[in-house]
Coordinates of C-alpha atoms in Angstrom, one line a residue:
X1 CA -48.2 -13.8 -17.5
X2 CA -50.9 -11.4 -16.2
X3 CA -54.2 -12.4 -16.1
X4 CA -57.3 -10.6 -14.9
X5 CA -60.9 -12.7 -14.5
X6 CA -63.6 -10.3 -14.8
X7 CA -67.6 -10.3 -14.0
X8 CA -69.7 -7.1 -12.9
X9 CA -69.3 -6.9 -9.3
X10 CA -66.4 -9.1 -8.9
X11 CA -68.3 -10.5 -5.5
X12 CA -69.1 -13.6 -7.8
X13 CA -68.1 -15.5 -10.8
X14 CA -64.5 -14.2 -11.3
X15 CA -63.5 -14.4 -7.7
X16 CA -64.1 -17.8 -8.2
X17 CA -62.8 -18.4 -11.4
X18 CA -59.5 -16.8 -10.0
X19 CA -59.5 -19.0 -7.2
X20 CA -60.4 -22.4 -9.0
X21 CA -57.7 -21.1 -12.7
X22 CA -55.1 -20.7 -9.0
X23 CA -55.8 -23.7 -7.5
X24 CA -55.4 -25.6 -11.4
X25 CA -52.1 -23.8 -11.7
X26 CA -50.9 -24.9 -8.4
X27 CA -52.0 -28.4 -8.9
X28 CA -49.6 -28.6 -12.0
X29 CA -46.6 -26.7 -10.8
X30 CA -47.4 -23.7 -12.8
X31 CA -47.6 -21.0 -10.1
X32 CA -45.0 -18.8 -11.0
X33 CA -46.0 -18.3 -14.6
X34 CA -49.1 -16.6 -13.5
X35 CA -49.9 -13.1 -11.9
X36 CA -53.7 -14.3 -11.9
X37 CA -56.6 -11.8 -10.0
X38 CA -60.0 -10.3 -10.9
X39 CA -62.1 -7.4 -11.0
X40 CA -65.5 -6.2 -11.8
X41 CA -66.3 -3.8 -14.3
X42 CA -68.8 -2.4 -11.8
X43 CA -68.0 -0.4 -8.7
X44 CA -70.6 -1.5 -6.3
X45 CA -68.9 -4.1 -4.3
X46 CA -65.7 -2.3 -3.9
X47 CA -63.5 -3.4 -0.9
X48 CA -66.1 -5.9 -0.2
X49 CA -65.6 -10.1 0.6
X50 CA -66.9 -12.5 -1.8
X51 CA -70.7 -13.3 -2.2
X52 CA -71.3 -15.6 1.2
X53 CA -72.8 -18.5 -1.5
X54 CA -69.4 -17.9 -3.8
X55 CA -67.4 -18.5 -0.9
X56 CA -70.0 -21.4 1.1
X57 CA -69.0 -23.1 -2.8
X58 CA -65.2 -22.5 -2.4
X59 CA -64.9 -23.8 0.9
X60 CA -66.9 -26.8 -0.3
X61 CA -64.6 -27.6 -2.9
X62 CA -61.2 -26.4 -0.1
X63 CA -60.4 -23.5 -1.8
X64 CA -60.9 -20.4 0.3
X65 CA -62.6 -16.7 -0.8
X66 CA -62.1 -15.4 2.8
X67 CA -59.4 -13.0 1.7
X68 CA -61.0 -11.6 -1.4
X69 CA -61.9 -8.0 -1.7
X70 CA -63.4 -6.6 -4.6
X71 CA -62.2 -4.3 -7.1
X72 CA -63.2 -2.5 -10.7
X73 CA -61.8 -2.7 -13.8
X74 CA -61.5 0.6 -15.4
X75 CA -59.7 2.0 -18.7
X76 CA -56.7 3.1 -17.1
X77 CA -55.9 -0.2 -15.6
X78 CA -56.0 -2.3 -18.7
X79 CA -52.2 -2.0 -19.5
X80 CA -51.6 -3.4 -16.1
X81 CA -53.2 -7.2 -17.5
X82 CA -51.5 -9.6 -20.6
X83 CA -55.0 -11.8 -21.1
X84 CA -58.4 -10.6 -19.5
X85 CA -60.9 -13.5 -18.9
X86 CA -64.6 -12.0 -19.1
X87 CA -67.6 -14.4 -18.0
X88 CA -69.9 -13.3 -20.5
X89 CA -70.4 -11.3 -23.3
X90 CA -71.2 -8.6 -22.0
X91 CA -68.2 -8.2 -19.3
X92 CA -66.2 -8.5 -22.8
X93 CA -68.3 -5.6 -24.2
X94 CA -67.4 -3.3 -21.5
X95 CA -63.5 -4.1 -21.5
X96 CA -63.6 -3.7 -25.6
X97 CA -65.2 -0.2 -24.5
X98 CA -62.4 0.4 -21.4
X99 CA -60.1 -0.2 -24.2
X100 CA -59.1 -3.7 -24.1
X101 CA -57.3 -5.1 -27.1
X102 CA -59.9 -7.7 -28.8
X103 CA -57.0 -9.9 -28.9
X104 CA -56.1 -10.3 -25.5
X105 CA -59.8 -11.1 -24.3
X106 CA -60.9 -14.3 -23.8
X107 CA -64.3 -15.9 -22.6
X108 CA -64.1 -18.3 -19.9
X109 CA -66.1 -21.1 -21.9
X110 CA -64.9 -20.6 -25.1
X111 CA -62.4 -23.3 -25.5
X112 CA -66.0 -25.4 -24.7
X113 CA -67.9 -27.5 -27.6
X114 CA -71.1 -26.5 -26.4
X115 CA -72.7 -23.8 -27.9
X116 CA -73.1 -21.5 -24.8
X117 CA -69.7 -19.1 -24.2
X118 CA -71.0 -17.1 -21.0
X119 CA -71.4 -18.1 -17.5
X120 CA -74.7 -17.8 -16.1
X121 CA -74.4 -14.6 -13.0
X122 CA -75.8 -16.9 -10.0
X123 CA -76.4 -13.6 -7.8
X124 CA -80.3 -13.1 -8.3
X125 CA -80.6 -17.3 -7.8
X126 CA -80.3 -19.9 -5.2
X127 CA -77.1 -21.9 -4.2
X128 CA -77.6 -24.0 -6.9
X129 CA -76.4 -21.9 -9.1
X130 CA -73.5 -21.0 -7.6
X131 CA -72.8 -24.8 -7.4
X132 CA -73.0 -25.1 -11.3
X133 CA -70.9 -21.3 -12.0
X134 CA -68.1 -23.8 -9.8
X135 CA -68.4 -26.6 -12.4
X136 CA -68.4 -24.6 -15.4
X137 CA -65.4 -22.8 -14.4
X138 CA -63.3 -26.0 -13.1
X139 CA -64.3 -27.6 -16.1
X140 CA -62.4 -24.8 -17.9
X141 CA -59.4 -23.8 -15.9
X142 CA -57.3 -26.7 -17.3
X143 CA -58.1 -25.2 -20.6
X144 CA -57.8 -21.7 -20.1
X145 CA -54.3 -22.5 -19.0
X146 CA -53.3 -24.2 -21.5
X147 CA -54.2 -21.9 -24.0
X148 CA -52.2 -19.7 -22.3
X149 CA -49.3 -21.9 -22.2
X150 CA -49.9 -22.0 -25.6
X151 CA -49.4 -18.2 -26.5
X152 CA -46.1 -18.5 -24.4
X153 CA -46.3 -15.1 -23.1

């Protein structure tokens, strides 16, 4: 299963979600059912690392960001991907515009009971933001995978 986490700059959120939705996967023998990466759906940050805070927060946590590079998201790519995971609303606005079935879109927190679906963009902020985008994507990579299980695809 293909699945492609996507914020704007992909320097960020989704590099982290990637990592952390990995790192899930690997801790329950599920490796080899996912083809997991992420991309932004802007083209700032191309072929550059990780935000240093998203990977200082990684490295807290032992999952390392040292390797990412970032990359975009554009319409001709979307029949490359099975599920895209957008951060927020508005990550899932622009792939419904790119062309991304509505179907195959998912927001990271939506399998949440909370009333909030995106996750906050810590770049404008302080570390501590960057601390709580880390929660609130562990919190739901056990669930994203296992809606994914779920759609056994």
């Amino acid at each position: 299963m293909r699945v492609l986490f996507v914020c704007l700059g992909n320097i960020c959120r989704s590099p982290l979600a990637e990592i952390i939705v990995r790192d899930e996967a690997a801790q329950r023998g599920l490796t080899e059912r996912f083809t997991l990466a992420s991309a932004g759906t802007g083209d700032w940050h191309i072929g550059h690392g990780a935000d240093h805070r998203s990977v200082a927060i990684a490295r807290k946590y032992a999952l390392d960001l040292s390797r990412h590079r970032a990359r975009q998201i554009t319409r001709d790519g979307i029949a490359d991907w099975d599920w895209f995971i957008a951060m927020d609303r508005s990550n899932r606005q622009d792939l419904l515009d790119m062309g991304a079935p509505a179907e195959r879109i998912l927001l990271m927190r939506q399998f949440e009971s909370g009333q909030e679906l995106d996750v906050p963009d810590p770049y404008y902020g302080g570390p501590e933001g960057f601390d709580q985008a880390y929660h609130m994507l562990r919190d739901n990579a056990g669930r994203i995978i296992d809606f994914l299980l779920r759609q056994g695809r």
